[in-house]
Amino acid sequence: MSYLMNNYSRLPVKFVKGEGVYLYDDKGRKYLDLIAGVGVNSLGHAPPEVVKIISSQAKELIHVSNLFENPWQEELAQKLVKEFHTSGKVFFCNSGTESVEAALKLARKYWRDKGKNKYKFVAFERSFHGRTYGSLSATGQPKLHQGFEPMLPGFSYAKLNDIDSVYKLVDEETAGIILEVIQGEGGVNPAEEEFLAKLQELCKEKELLLIIDEVQTGIGRTGEFYAYKHFSFLEPDIITLAKGLGSGVPIGATLAREEVAESFTPGSHGSTFGGNPLVCKVASYVVDKVKDLLPRVRSVGEYFKKRLEELNLGKVKGRGLMLGIELKEECKGYVLKALEEGLVINCTAGNVIRFLPPLILEKEHVDEAVEKLKRVFK
Ligand SMILES: *Cc1c(COP(=O)(O)O)cnc(C)c1O
């Protein structure tokens, strides 16, 4: 009997230790980790420098709340804004869903401050933005809404890569559009360049805020620091971050163009834990390190994609180290088989094998993974 609520179906393995791209279970078996805590452990397991930073910062100050000045947030925010396409400001929280909540609240407040009744959001089918009510309302997956209705008013869902479907949903009351440039949980579905260009145009034409959810794609995952930067014409007003930002410590962030950011004023939104010295200090290091890793993420990612295509298992999708193989059948069984082969992979959207390895992955690890995958799919 378990004292835990039953909301996860857990795989039958107990990991007790990790090092780099490898995990070890309670029997001492070694596994190549290609999911990295769902895109979280960007620098791999137990990166020595992160261990050192956690330990030294814990000795100084772990948490002090947002009642006081916080130079650790300032330092990290400056680094995140430096990678943004324009000047901006940052709000810190603890998770992806919170970063999306902040984005939605900020967008509504921005239009309210301008005296406009623009409160609706157009999101996309198969998107994933989180599990709290705002972000869940933005999530275009009916099965995740089931039993929790009603959702927040004002959300509708267009089809990714179908600009007409977006036009149809926009009206005078639309505050903004929210999307992932590569849908993660929804099955590693990339938005096409031409579609994104039209979407950006639409936002300019109809005065809509463009919110890009970079919780999964951000912080180097796709080979650019933010995935939207693969498209030089994209100028999001707000982006959301979490997952890989802390390489394992819980931190989320919402970045907004300066003029939009000004709608948050003292008391309008907050978080008790958000951006404490410990997590900011770690994330600050992660950001520097990931910037150095970007060329490698691109080259190892391309190599990985090519090797996966050679396996001929199905369509290979994604970019950098965010890749998926769309199978013609359910993929759950293969995840178990992979575990038996010492390989940790993930199945999302029912039939997509998803890879979100640590960004420190090297070509030799790809070769090892491919050999193991051959045995799994034999
Ligand atoms: C994982 C994810 C979230 C939610 O993050 P949590 O930390 O689980 O709340 C939001 N958006 C995207 C794109 C995600 O992949």
mmCIF file of C-alpha atoms and ligand atoms in Angstrom:
data_model
loop_
_atom_site.group_PDB
_atom_site.id
_atom_site.type_symbol
_atom_site.label_atom_id
_atom_site.label_comp_id
_atom_site.label_asym_id
_atom_site.label_seq_id
_atom_site.Cartn_x
_atom_site.Cartn_y
_atom_site.Cartn_z
ATOM 1 C CA MET A 1 0.000 0.000 0.000
ATOM 2 C CA SER A 2 1.265 3.459 -0.908
ATOM 3 C CA TYR A 3 0.641 6.740 0.868
ATOM 4 C CA LEU A 4 1.027 8.580 -2.424
ATOM 5 C CA MET A 5 -1.868 9.803 -4.510
ATOM 6 C CA ASN A 6 -2.152 7.651 -7.548
ATOM 7 C CA ASN A 7 -1.664 10.244 -10.288
ATOM 8 C CA TYR A 8 1.426 8.758 -11.943
ATOM 9 C CA SER A 9 1.960 5.396 -13.551
ATOM 10 C CA ARG A 10 5.543 4.818 -12.471
ATOM 11 C CA LEU A 11 7.948 2.582 -14.330
ATOM 12 C CA PRO A 12 9.276 -0.372 -12.306
ATOM 13 C CA VAL A 13 12.795 0.915 -11.691
ATOM 14 C CA LYS A 14 14.372 2.649 -8.671
ATOM 15 C CA PHE A 15 17.110 5.041 -9.682
ATOM 16 C CA VAL A 16 19.372 5.841 -6.776
ATOM 17 C CA LYS A 17 22.309 7.608 -8.386
ATOM 18 C CA GLY A 18 23.277 9.491 -11.495
ATOM 19 C CA GLU A 19 26.486 10.653 -13.101
ATOM 20 C CA GLY A 20 26.678 12.605 -16.350
ATOM 21 C CA VAL A 21 24.383 10.993 -18.931
ATOM 22 C CA TYR A 22 24.035 7.782 -16.887
ATOM 23 C CA LEU A 23 21.651 6.644 -14.169
ATOM 24 C CA TYR A 24 22.127 3.712 -11.765
ATOM 25 C CA ASP A 25 19.347 1.689 -10.150
ATOM 26 C CA ASP A 26 19.232 0.106 -6.684
ATOM 27 C CA LYS A 27 20.776 -3.071 -8.096
ATOM 28 C CA GLY A 28 23.728 -1.188 -9.516
ATOM 29 C CA ARG A 29 22.573 -1.464 -13.142
ATOM 30 C CA LYS A 30 23.670 1.331 -15.457
ATOM 31 C CA TYR A 31 21.311 3.140 -17.849
ATOM 32 C CA LEU A 32 21.891 5.714 -20.575
ATOM 33 C CA ASP A 33 19.449 8.513 -19.793
ATOM 34 C CA LEU A 34 17.813 10.009 -22.883
ATOM 35 C CA ILE A 35 14.995 11.796 -21.090
ATOM 36 C CA ALA A 36 16.910 13.712 -18.388
ATOM 37 C CA GLY A 37 14.037 14.096 -15.952
ATOM 38 C CA VAL A 38 11.810 15.301 -18.835
ATOM 39 C CA GLY A 39 14.265 17.807 -20.221
ATOM 40 C CA VAL A 40 15.325 19.036 -16.805
ATOM 41 C CA ASN A 41 18.836 17.727 -16.111
ATOM 42 C CA SER A 42 20.384 19.780 -18.881
ATOM 43 C CA LEU A 43 23.938 19.402 -17.561
ATOM 44 C CA GLY A 44 23.454 15.728 -16.748
ATOM 45 C CA HIS A 45 23.357 14.103 -13.332
ATOM 46 C CA ALA A 46 25.384 15.388 -10.405
ATOM 47 C CA PRO A 47 27.422 17.906 -12.430
ATOM 48 C CA PRO A 48 30.358 18.621 -10.064
ATOM 49 C CA GLU A 49 30.206 22.416 -10.452
ATOM 50 C CA VAL A 50 26.465 22.475 -9.669
ATOM 51 C CA VAL A 51 27.048 20.278 -6.619
ATOM 52 C CA LYS A 52 29.688 22.744 -5.460
ATOM 53 C CA ILE A 53 27.444 25.767 -6.018
ATOM 54 C CA ILE A 54 24.504 24.173 -4.189
ATOM 55 C CA SER A 55 26.700 23.321 -1.260
ATOM 56 C CA SER A 56 28.428 26.688 -0.966
ATOM 57 C CA GLN A 57 25.239 28.729 -1.470
ATOM 58 C CA ALA A 58 23.344 26.549 1.040
ATOM 59 C CA LYS A 59 25.969 27.476 3.608
ATOM 60 C CA GLU A 60 25.352 31.189 2.935
ATOM 61 C CA LEU A 61 21.619 31.567 2.292
ATOM 62 C CA ILE A 62 19.011 29.256 0.778
ATOM 63 C CA HIS A 63 15.900 31.372 0.959
ATOM 64 C CA VAL A 64 15.057 34.869 2.070
ATOM 65 C CA SER A 65 11.700 35.592 0.264
ATOM 66 C CA ASN A 66 10.865 38.403 -2.087
ATOM 67 C CA LEU A 67 10.392 40.886 0.735
ATOM 68 C CA PHE A 68 14.047 41.843 0.309
ATOM 69 C CA GLU A 69 16.560 42.740 -2.365
ATOM 70 C CA ASN A 70 17.796 39.791 -4.360
ATOM 71 C CA PRO A 71 21.063 40.260 -6.290
ATOM 72 C CA TRP A 72 21.029 36.583 -7.377
ATOM 73 C CA GLN A 73 17.810 37.200 -9.316
ATOM 74 C CA GLU A 74 19.270 40.363 -10.832
ATOM 75 C CA GLU A 75 22.330 38.535 -12.116
ATOM 76 C CA LEU A 76 20.320 35.680 -13.638
ATOM 77 C CA ALA A 77 17.654 37.970 -15.104
ATOM 78 C CA GLN A 78 20.321 40.035 -16.855
ATOM 79 C CA LYS A 79 21.745 36.897 -18.462
ATOM 80 C CA LEU A 80 18.313 35.714 -19.640
ATOM 81 C CA VAL A 81 17.402 39.108 -21.070
ATOM 82 C CA LYS A 82 20.733 39.312 -22.884
ATOM 83 C CA GLU A 83 19.613 36.340 -25.016
ATOM 84 C CA PHE A 84 16.185 37.916 -25.671
ATOM 85 C CA HIS A 85 15.658 39.810 -28.958
ATOM 86 C CA THR A 86 14.925 43.088 -27.216
ATOM 87 C CA SER A 87 15.121 44.696 -23.792
ATOM 88 C CA GLY A 88 12.984 42.935 -21.243
ATOM 89 C CA LYS A 89 12.361 42.044 -17.629
ATOM 90 C CA VAL A 90 11.964 38.789 -15.736
ATOM 91 C CA PHE A 91 9.644 37.319 -13.103
ATOM 92 C CA PHE A 92 10.856 34.200 -11.253
ATOM 93 C CA CYS A 93 8.736 31.281 -10.078
ATOM 94 C CA ASN A 94 9.292 27.567 -9.462
ATOM 95 C CA SER A 95 7.871 25.603 -12.389
ATOM 96 C CA GLY A 96 6.646 25.667 -15.943
ATOM 97 C CA THR A 97 2.975 25.956 -15.142
ATOM 98 C CA GLU A 98 3.662 28.949 -12.899
ATOM 99 C CA SER A 99 5.666 30.662 -15.608
ATOM 100 C CA VAL A 100 2.689 30.245 -17.947
ATOM 101 C CA GLU A 101 0.246 31.528 -15.295
ATOM 102 C CA ALA A 102 2.385 34.636 -14.929
ATOM 103 C CA ALA A 103 2.472 35.083 -18.714
ATOM 104 C CA LEU A 104 -1.321 34.855 -19.034
ATOM 105 C CA LYS A 105 -1.941 37.174 -16.089
ATOM 106 C CA LEU A 106 0.590 39.673 -17.409
ATOM 107 C CA ALA A 107 -0.988 39.645 -20.883
ATOM 108 C CA ARG A 108 -4.465 40.319 -19.520
ATOM 109 C CA LYS A 109 -3.186 43.034 -17.193
ATOM 110 C CA TYR A 110 -1.295 44.695 -20.046
ATOM 111 C CA TRP A 111 -4.481 45.199 -22.034
ATOM 112 C CA ARG A 112 -6.526 46.169 -18.962
ATOM 113 C CA ASP A 113 -3.924 48.848 -18.204
ATOM 114 C CA LYS A 114 -4.481 50.161 -21.723
ATOM 115 C CA GLY A 115 -8.228 50.253 -21.062
ATOM 116 C CA LYS A 116 -8.949 47.481 -23.540
ATOM 117 C CA ASN A 117 -11.207 44.489 -22.977
ATOM 118 C CA LYS A 118 -8.791 41.984 -24.477
ATOM 119 C CA TYR A 119 -8.729 38.854 -22.343
ATOM 120 C CA LYS A 120 -9.005 35.886 -24.716
ATOM 121 C CA PHE A 121 -6.189 33.605 -25.815
ATOM 122 C CA VAL A 122 -5.782 31.505 -28.903
ATOM 123 C CA ALA A 123 -3.809 28.351 -28.137
ATOM 124 C CA PHE A 124 -3.275 25.211 -30.216
ATOM 125 C CA GLU A 125 -4.574 21.682 -30.396
ATOM 126 C CA ARG A 126 -2.149 19.154 -28.882
ATOM 127 C CA SER A 127 -0.329 21.907 -26.972
ATOM 128 C CA PHE A 128 0.815 21.513 -23.393
ATOM 129 C CA HIS A 129 1.256 24.454 -21.045
ATOM 130 C CA GLY A 130 0.817 22.970 -17.574
ATOM 131 C CA ARG A 131 -1.662 21.648 -15.028
ATOM 132 C CA THR A 132 -2.935 24.658 -13.093
ATOM 133 C CA TYR A 133 -6.141 26.272 -14.271
ATOM 134 C CA GLY A 134 -4.737 29.012 -16.490
ATOM 135 C CA SER A 135 -2.128 26.878 -18.167
ATOM 136 C CA LEU A 136 -4.501 23.884 -18.309
ATOM 137 C CA SER A 137 -7.096 26.074 -20.009
ATOM 138 C CA ALA A 138 -4.418 26.983 -22.578
ATOM 139 C CA THR A 139 -3.603 23.303 -23.088
ATOM 140 C CA GLY A 140 -5.351 22.012 -26.202
ATOM 141 C CA GLN A 141 -5.855 18.420 -25.057
ATOM 142 C CA PRO A 142 -9.458 17.550 -24.107
ATOM 143 C CA LYS A 143 -8.358 14.432 -22.215
ATOM 144 C CA LEU A 144 -6.419 16.609 -19.748
ATOM 145 C CA HIS A 145 -9.462 18.837 -19.148
ATOM 146 C CA GLN A 146 -11.757 15.903 -18.495
ATOM 147 C CA GLY A 147 -13.289 15.970 -15.029
ATOM 148 C CA PHE A 148 -11.815 19.388 -14.229
ATOM 149 C CA GLU A 149 -14.230 21.573 -16.207
ATOM 150 C CA PRO A 150 -15.120 24.320 -16.473
ATOM 151 C CA MET A 151 -11.873 25.718 -17.839
ATOM 152 C CA LEU A 152 -11.199 29.455 -17.639
ATOM 153 C CA PRO A 153 -13.258 31.517 -20.058
ATOM 154 C CA GLY A 154 -11.619 32.907 -23.182
ATOM 155 C CA PHE A 155 -9.486 30.040 -24.479
ATOM 156 C CA SER A 156 -9.821 28.502 -27.909
ATOM 157 C CA TYR A 157 -7.621 26.152 -29.918
ATOM 158 C CA ALA A 158 -6.419 26.529 -33.472
ATOM 159 C CA LYS A 159 -4.590 23.948 -35.574
ATOM 160 C CA LEU A 160 -0.807 24.192 -35.599
ATOM 161 C CA ASN A 161 0.529 25.139 -39.054
ATOM 162 C CA ASP A 162 -2.928 26.234 -40.249
ATOM 163 C CA ILE A 163 -3.006 30.040 -40.222
ATOM 164 C CA ASP A 164 -6.642 30.236 -41.357
ATOM 165 C CA SER A 165 -7.692 28.319 -38.270
ATOM 166 C CA VAL A 166 -6.007 31.024 -36.175
ATOM 167 C CA TYR A 167 -7.630 33.919 -38.079
ATOM 168 C CA LYS A 168 -11.045 32.378 -37.456
ATOM 169 C CA LEU A 169 -10.572 32.459 -33.685
ATOM 170 C CA VAL A 170 -9.173 35.979 -33.309
ATOM 171 C CA ASP A 171 -11.527 38.829 -32.441
ATOM 172 C CA GLU A 172 -11.460 42.272 -30.806
ATOM 173 C CA GLU A 173 -11.213 40.654 -27.385
ATOM 174 C CA THR A 174 -8.179 38.494 -28.126
ATOM 175 C CA ALA A 175 -5.259 39.367 -25.852
ATOM 176 C CA GLY A 176 -2.709 37.056 -27.385
ATOM 177 C CA ILE A 177 -1.583 33.830 -28.923
ATOM 178 C CA ILE A 178 0.299 31.175 -26.974
ATOM 179 C CA LEU A 179 2.314 28.399 -28.558
ATOM 180 C CA GLU A 180 5.339 26.130 -28.355
ATOM 181 C CA VAL A 181 7.569 26.390 -31.449
ATOM 182 C CA ILE A 182 7.994 22.628 -31.122
ATOM 183 C CA GLN A 183 5.138 21.014 -29.211
ATOM 184 C CA GLY A 184 6.735 18.742 -26.617
ATOM 185 C CA GLU A 185 4.200 16.687 -24.684
ATOM 186 C CA GLY A 186 1.891 16.794 -27.715
ATOM 187 C CA GLY A 187 4.313 14.618 -29.708
ATOM 188 C CA VAL A 188 7.351 16.707 -30.797
ATOM 189 C CA ASN A 189 5.408 18.638 -33.445
ATOM 190 C CA PRO A 190 7.368 21.524 -34.967
ATOM 191 C CA ALA A 191 5.652 24.716 -36.091
ATOM 192 C CA GLU A 192 6.594 25.434 -39.703
ATOM 193 C CA GLU A 193 8.599 28.510 -40.644
ATOM 194 C CA GLU A 194 6.001 29.884 -43.039
ATOM 195 C CA PHE A 195 3.238 29.435 -40.471
ATOM 196 C CA LEU A 196 5.263 31.212 -37.799
ATOM 197 C CA ALA A 197 5.973 34.110 -40.160
ATOM 198 C CA LYS A 198 2.249 34.542 -40.802
ATOM 199 C CA LEU A 199 1.486 34.211 -37.118
ATOM 200 C CA GLN A 200 3.936 37.002 -36.319
ATOM 201 C CA GLU A 201 2.292 39.160 -39.007
ATOM 202 C CA LEU A 202 -1.150 38.418 -37.600
ATOM 203 C CA CYS A 203 -0.014 39.478 -34.115
ATOM 204 C CA LYS A 204 1.228 42.814 -35.491
ATOM 205 C CA GLU A 205 -1.874 43.355 -37.601
ATOM 206 C CA LYS A 206 -4.448 42.567 -34.883
ATOM 207 C CA GLU A 207 -2.484 43.896 -31.890
ATOM 208 C CA LEU A 208 -1.998 40.555 -30.146
ATOM 209 C CA LEU A 209 0.678 39.584 -27.696
ATOM 210 C CA LEU A 210 2.766 36.680 -28.890
ATOM 211 C CA ILE A 211 3.535 34.328 -26.013
ATOM 212 C CA ILE A 212 6.027 31.582 -26.743
ATOM 213 C CA ASP A 213 6.131 28.776 -24.223
ATOM 214 C CA GLU A 214 9.810 27.818 -24.057
ATOM 215 C CA VAL A 215 9.483 25.690 -20.935
ATOM 216 C CA GLN A 216 10.645 22.613 -22.839
ATOM 217 C CA THR A 217 12.348 24.120 -25.907
ATOM 218 C CA GLY A 218 14.264 26.873 -24.110
ATOM 219 C CA ILE A 219 17.722 26.983 -22.513
ATOM 220 C CA GLY A 220 19.571 25.369 -25.376
ATOM 221 C CA ARG A 221 17.392 22.312 -25.890
ATOM 222 C CA THR A 222 16.975 22.798 -29.658
ATOM 223 C CA GLY A 223 20.426 24.226 -30.384
ATOM 224 C CA GLU A 224 19.531 27.907 -29.953
ATOM 225 C CA PHE A 225 19.369 29.412 -26.486
ATOM 226 C CA TYR A 226 15.647 30.050 -27.037
ATOM 227 C CA ALA A 227 14.018 27.941 -29.753
ATOM 228 C CA TYR A 228 12.180 30.924 -31.266
ATOM 229 C CA LYS A 229 15.599 32.311 -32.267
ATOM 230 C CA HIS A 230 15.797 29.730 -35.062
ATOM 231 C CA PHE A 231 13.386 32.151 -36.774
ATOM 232 C CA SER A 232 14.922 35.591 -37.143
ATOM 233 C CA PHE A 233 11.534 37.246 -37.738
ATOM 234 C CA LEU A 234 9.963 36.108 -34.460
ATOM 235 C CA GLU A 235 9.609 38.778 -31.788
ATOM 236 C CA PRO A 236 7.652 37.298 -28.901
ATOM 237 C CA ASP A 237 6.283 39.710 -26.308
ATOM 238 C CA ILE A 238 6.496 37.108 -23.555
ATOM 239 C CA ILE A 239 8.356 33.821 -23.190
ATOM 240 C CA THR A 240 8.149 31.231 -20.432
ATOM 241 C CA LEU A 241 11.002 29.096 -19.091
ATOM 242 C CA ALA A 242 11.483 26.293 -16.552
ATOM 243 C CA LYS A 243 12.565 22.640 -17.024
ATOM 244 C CA GLY A 244 16.234 22.866 -18.099
ATOM 245 C CA LEU A 245 16.850 26.277 -16.541
ATOM 246 C CA GLY A 246 17.909 24.880 -13.178
ATOM 247 C CA SER A 247 19.411 21.591 -14.393
ATOM 248 C CA GLY A 248 17.422 19.917 -11.611
ATOM 249 C CA VAL A 249 16.697 22.619 -9.075
ATOM 250 C CA PRO A 250 13.106 23.898 -9.392
ATOM 251 C CA ILE A 251 12.991 27.286 -11.082
ATOM 252 C CA GLY A 252 10.758 28.920 -13.657
ATOM 253 C CA ALA A 253 10.875 32.335 -15.282
ATOM 254 C CA THR A 254 8.640 34.577 -17.349
ATOM 255 C CA LEU A 255 10.390 37.084 -19.629
ATOM 256 C CA ALA A 256 8.560 39.985 -21.184
ATOM 257 C CA ARG A 257 9.341 42.876 -23.461
ATOM 258 C CA GLU A 258 9.965 45.894 -21.251
ATOM 259 C CA GLU A 259 6.750 47.762 -22.038
ATOM 260 C CA VAL A 260 4.651 44.648 -21.345
ATOM 261 C CA ALA A 261 6.593 43.793 -18.181
ATOM 262 C CA GLU A 262 5.667 47.152 -16.680
ATOM 263 C CA SER A 263 2.123 45.934 -16.087
ATOM 264 C CA PHE A 264 3.330 43.929 -13.108
ATOM 265 C CA THR A 265 3.632 46.344 -10.207
ATOM 266 C CA PRO A 266 4.118 45.696 -6.472
ATOM 267 C CA GLY A 267 1.370 43.376 -5.275
ATOM 268 C CA SER A 268 0.050 42.353 -8.700
ATOM 269 C CA HIS A 269 1.642 38.903 -8.833
ATOM 270 C CA GLY A 270 4.153 37.015 -6.725
ATOM 271 C CA SER A 271 5.698 33.822 -5.444
ATOM 272 C CA THR A 272 7.018 32.955 -1.991
ATOM 273 C CA PHE A 273 9.773 30.629 -3.157
ATOM 274 C CA GLY A 274 10.268 32.210 -6.576
ATOM 275 C CA GLY A 275 13.898 32.887 -7.463
ATOM 276 C CA ASN A 276 15.521 32.117 -4.141
ATOM 277 C CA PRO A 277 19.307 32.576 -3.868
ATOM 278 C CA LEU A 278 20.027 28.839 -4.168
ATOM 279 C CA VAL A 279 18.143 28.210 -7.411
ATOM 280 C CA CYS A 280 19.227 31.495 -8.999
ATOM 281 C CA LYS A 281 22.864 30.810 -8.268
ATOM 282 C CA VAL A 282 22.592 27.378 -9.897
ATOM 283 C CA ALA A 283 20.580 28.636 -12.893
ATOM 284 C CA SER A 284 23.097 31.419 -13.442
ATOM 285 C CA TYR A 285 25.813 28.810 -13.863
ATOM 286 C CA VAL A 286 23.560 26.638 -16.050
ATOM 287 C CA VAL A 287 22.901 29.557 -18.406
ATOM 288 C CA ASP A 288 26.643 30.249 -18.899
ATOM 289 C CA LYS A 289 27.406 26.600 -19.410
ATOM 290 C CA VAL A 290 24.533 26.011 -21.862
ATOM 291 C CA LYS A 291 25.654 28.975 -23.985
ATOM 292 C CA ASP A 292 29.020 27.228 -24.413
ATOM 293 C CA LEU A 293 27.290 23.938 -25.250
ATOM 294 C CA LEU A 294 25.092 25.302 -28.075
ATOM 295 C CA PRO A 295 27.364 24.357 -31.025
ATOM 296 C CA ARG A 296 27.659 20.860 -29.622
ATOM 297 C CA VAL A 297 23.897 20.531 -29.099
ATOM 298 C CA ARG A 298 23.482 21.418 -32.781
ATOM 299 C CA SER A 299 26.099 18.981 -34.094
ATOM 300 C CA VAL A 300 25.290 16.065 -31.778
ATOM 301 C CA GLY A 301 21.581 16.735 -32.396
ATOM 302 C CA GLU A 302 22.020 16.543 -36.162
ATOM 303 C CA TYR A 303 24.056 13.368 -35.839
ATOM 304 C CA PHE A 304 21.446 11.833 -33.502
ATOM 305 C CA LYS A 305 18.633 12.730 -35.912
ATOM 306 C CA LYS A 306 20.487 11.193 -38.860
ATOM 307 C CA ARG A 307 21.179 7.973 -36.948
ATOM 308 C CA LEU A 308 17.533 7.760 -35.844
ATOM 309 C CA GLU A 309 16.384 8.217 -39.439
ATOM 310 C CA GLU A 310 18.666 5.340 -40.487
ATOM 311 C CA LEU A 311 16.796 3.086 -38.052
ATOM 312 C CA ASN A 312 13.692 3.453 -40.245
ATOM 313 C CA LEU A 313 11.241 3.125 -37.381
ATOM 314 C CA GLY A 314 9.057 6.051 -38.335
ATOM 315 C CA LYS A 315 9.149 9.765 -39.012
ATOM 316 C CA VAL A 316 11.891 11.512 -37.015
ATOM 317 C CA LYS A 317 10.854 14.963 -35.789
ATOM 318 C CA GLY A 318 12.363 17.807 -33.818
ATOM 319 C CA ARG A 319 15.582 19.751 -33.589
ATOM 320 C CA GLY A 320 18.781 19.803 -31.566
ATOM 321 C CA LEU A 321 18.401 17.475 -28.612
ATOM 322 C CA MET A 322 14.595 17.496 -28.694
ATOM 323 C CA LEU A 323 13.769 14.610 -30.995
ATOM 324 C CA GLY A 324 10.913 12.191 -31.524
ATOM 325 C CA ILE A 325 10.135 9.145 -33.626
ATOM 326 C CA GLU A 326 6.519 8.802 -34.660
ATOM 327 C CA LEU A 327 5.683 5.115 -34.614
ATOM 328 C CA LYS A 328 2.718 3.542 -36.362
ATOM 329 C CA GLU A 329 1.797 1.843 -33.085
ATOM 330 C CA GLU A 330 1.679 2.531 -29.331
ATOM 331 C CA CYS A 331 5.126 3.078 -27.866
ATOM 332 C CA LYS A 332 4.575 2.295 -24.171
ATOM 333 C CA GLY A 333 5.838 -1.297 -24.466
ATOM 334 C CA TYR A 334 9.095 -0.139 -26.010
ATOM 335 C CA VAL A 335 9.874 2.060 -23.022
ATOM 336 C CA LEU A 336 9.890 -1.043 -20.813
ATOM 337 C CA LYS A 337 11.958 -2.996 -23.311
ATOM 338 C CA ALA A 338 14.435 -0.119 -23.451
ATOM 339 C CA LEU A 339 14.800 -0.189 -19.673
ATOM 340 C CA GLU A 340 15.738 -3.856 -19.927
ATOM 341 C CA GLU A 341 18.453 -2.818 -22.402
ATOM 342 C CA GLY A 342 19.721 -0.110 -20.030
ATOM 343 C CA LEU A 343 18.195 2.799 -21.924
ATOM 344 C CA VAL A 344 15.823 5.427 -20.565
ATOM 345 C CA ILE A 345 13.435 6.799 -23.187
ATOM 346 C CA ASN A 346 9.971 8.303 -23.063
ATOM 347 C CA CYS A 347 6.714 7.815 -24.899
ATOM 348 C CA THR A 348 4.465 10.809 -25.432
ATOM 349 C CA ALA A 349 1.203 11.409 -27.293
ATOM 350 C CA GLY A 350 0.678 7.637 -27.381
ATOM 351 C CA ASN A 351 2.952 6.787 -30.294
ATOM 352 C CA VAL A 352 5.936 9.135 -30.211
ATOM 353 C CA ILE A 353 9.237 7.999 -28.725
ATOM 354 C CA ARG A 354 10.701 11.188 -27.288
ATOM 355 C CA PHE A 355 14.348 11.991 -26.607
ATOM 356 C CA LEU A 356 15.340 14.877 -24.343
ATOM 357 C CA PRO A 357 18.855 13.836 -23.281
ATOM 358 C CA PRO A 358 21.190 15.946 -21.170
ATOM 359 C CA LEU A 359 22.759 18.663 -23.344
ATOM 360 C CA ILE A 360 26.193 17.222 -22.559
ATOM 361 C CA LEU A 361 25.415 14.205 -24.750
ATOM 362 C CA GLU A 362 28.272 13.208 -27.097
ATOM 363 C CA LYS A 363 28.380 11.298 -30.377
ATOM 364 C CA GLU A 364 29.626 8.144 -28.683
ATOM 365 C CA HIS A 365 26.511 8.191 -26.464
ATOM 366 C CA VAL A 366 24.370 8.499 -29.586
ATOM 367 C CA ASP A 367 26.096 5.418 -31.026
ATOM 368 C CA GLU A 368 25.482 3.549 -27.790
ATOM 369 C CA ALA A 369 21.823 4.617 -27.801
ATOM 370 C CA VAL A 370 21.335 3.545 -31.419
ATOM 371 C CA GLU A 371 22.831 0.086 -30.774
ATOM 372 C CA LYS A 372 20.458 -0.316 -27.828
ATOM 373 C CA LEU A 373 17.480 0.928 -29.840
ATOM 374 C CA LYS A 374 18.254 -1.648 -32.523
ATOM 375 C CA ARG A 375 17.901 -4.397 -29.906
ATOM 376 C CA VAL A 376 14.717 -2.841 -28.495
ATOM 377 C CA PHE A 377 13.018 -2.685 -31.896
ATOM 378 C CA LYS A 378 14.441 -5.931 -33.286
HETATM 379 C C1 LIG B 1 6.471 20.754 -18.967
HETATM 380 C C2 LIG B 1 5.836 21.904 -19.617
HETATM 381 C C3 LIG B 1 5.071 22.832 -18.882
HETATM 382 C C4 LIG B 1 4.728 22.634 -17.427
HETATM 383 O O1 LIG B 1 5.837 22.625 -16.606
HETATM 384 P P1 LIG B 1 5.729 22.118 -15.090
HETATM 385 O O2 LIG B 1 7.067 22.465 -14.516
HETATM 386 O O3 LIG B 1 5.453 20.651 -15.128
HETATM 387 O O4 LIG B 1 4.630 22.867 -14.461
HETATM 388 C C5 LIG B 1 4.585 23.947 -19.547
HETATM 389 N N1 LIG B 1 4.833 24.135 -20.845
HETATM 390 C C6 LIG B 1 5.569 23.272 -21.582
HETATM 391 C C7 LIG B 1 5.830 23.565 -23.015
HETATM 392 C C8 LIG B 1 6.076 22.125 -20.988
HETATM 393 O O5 LIG B 1 6.777 21.241 -21.735
#
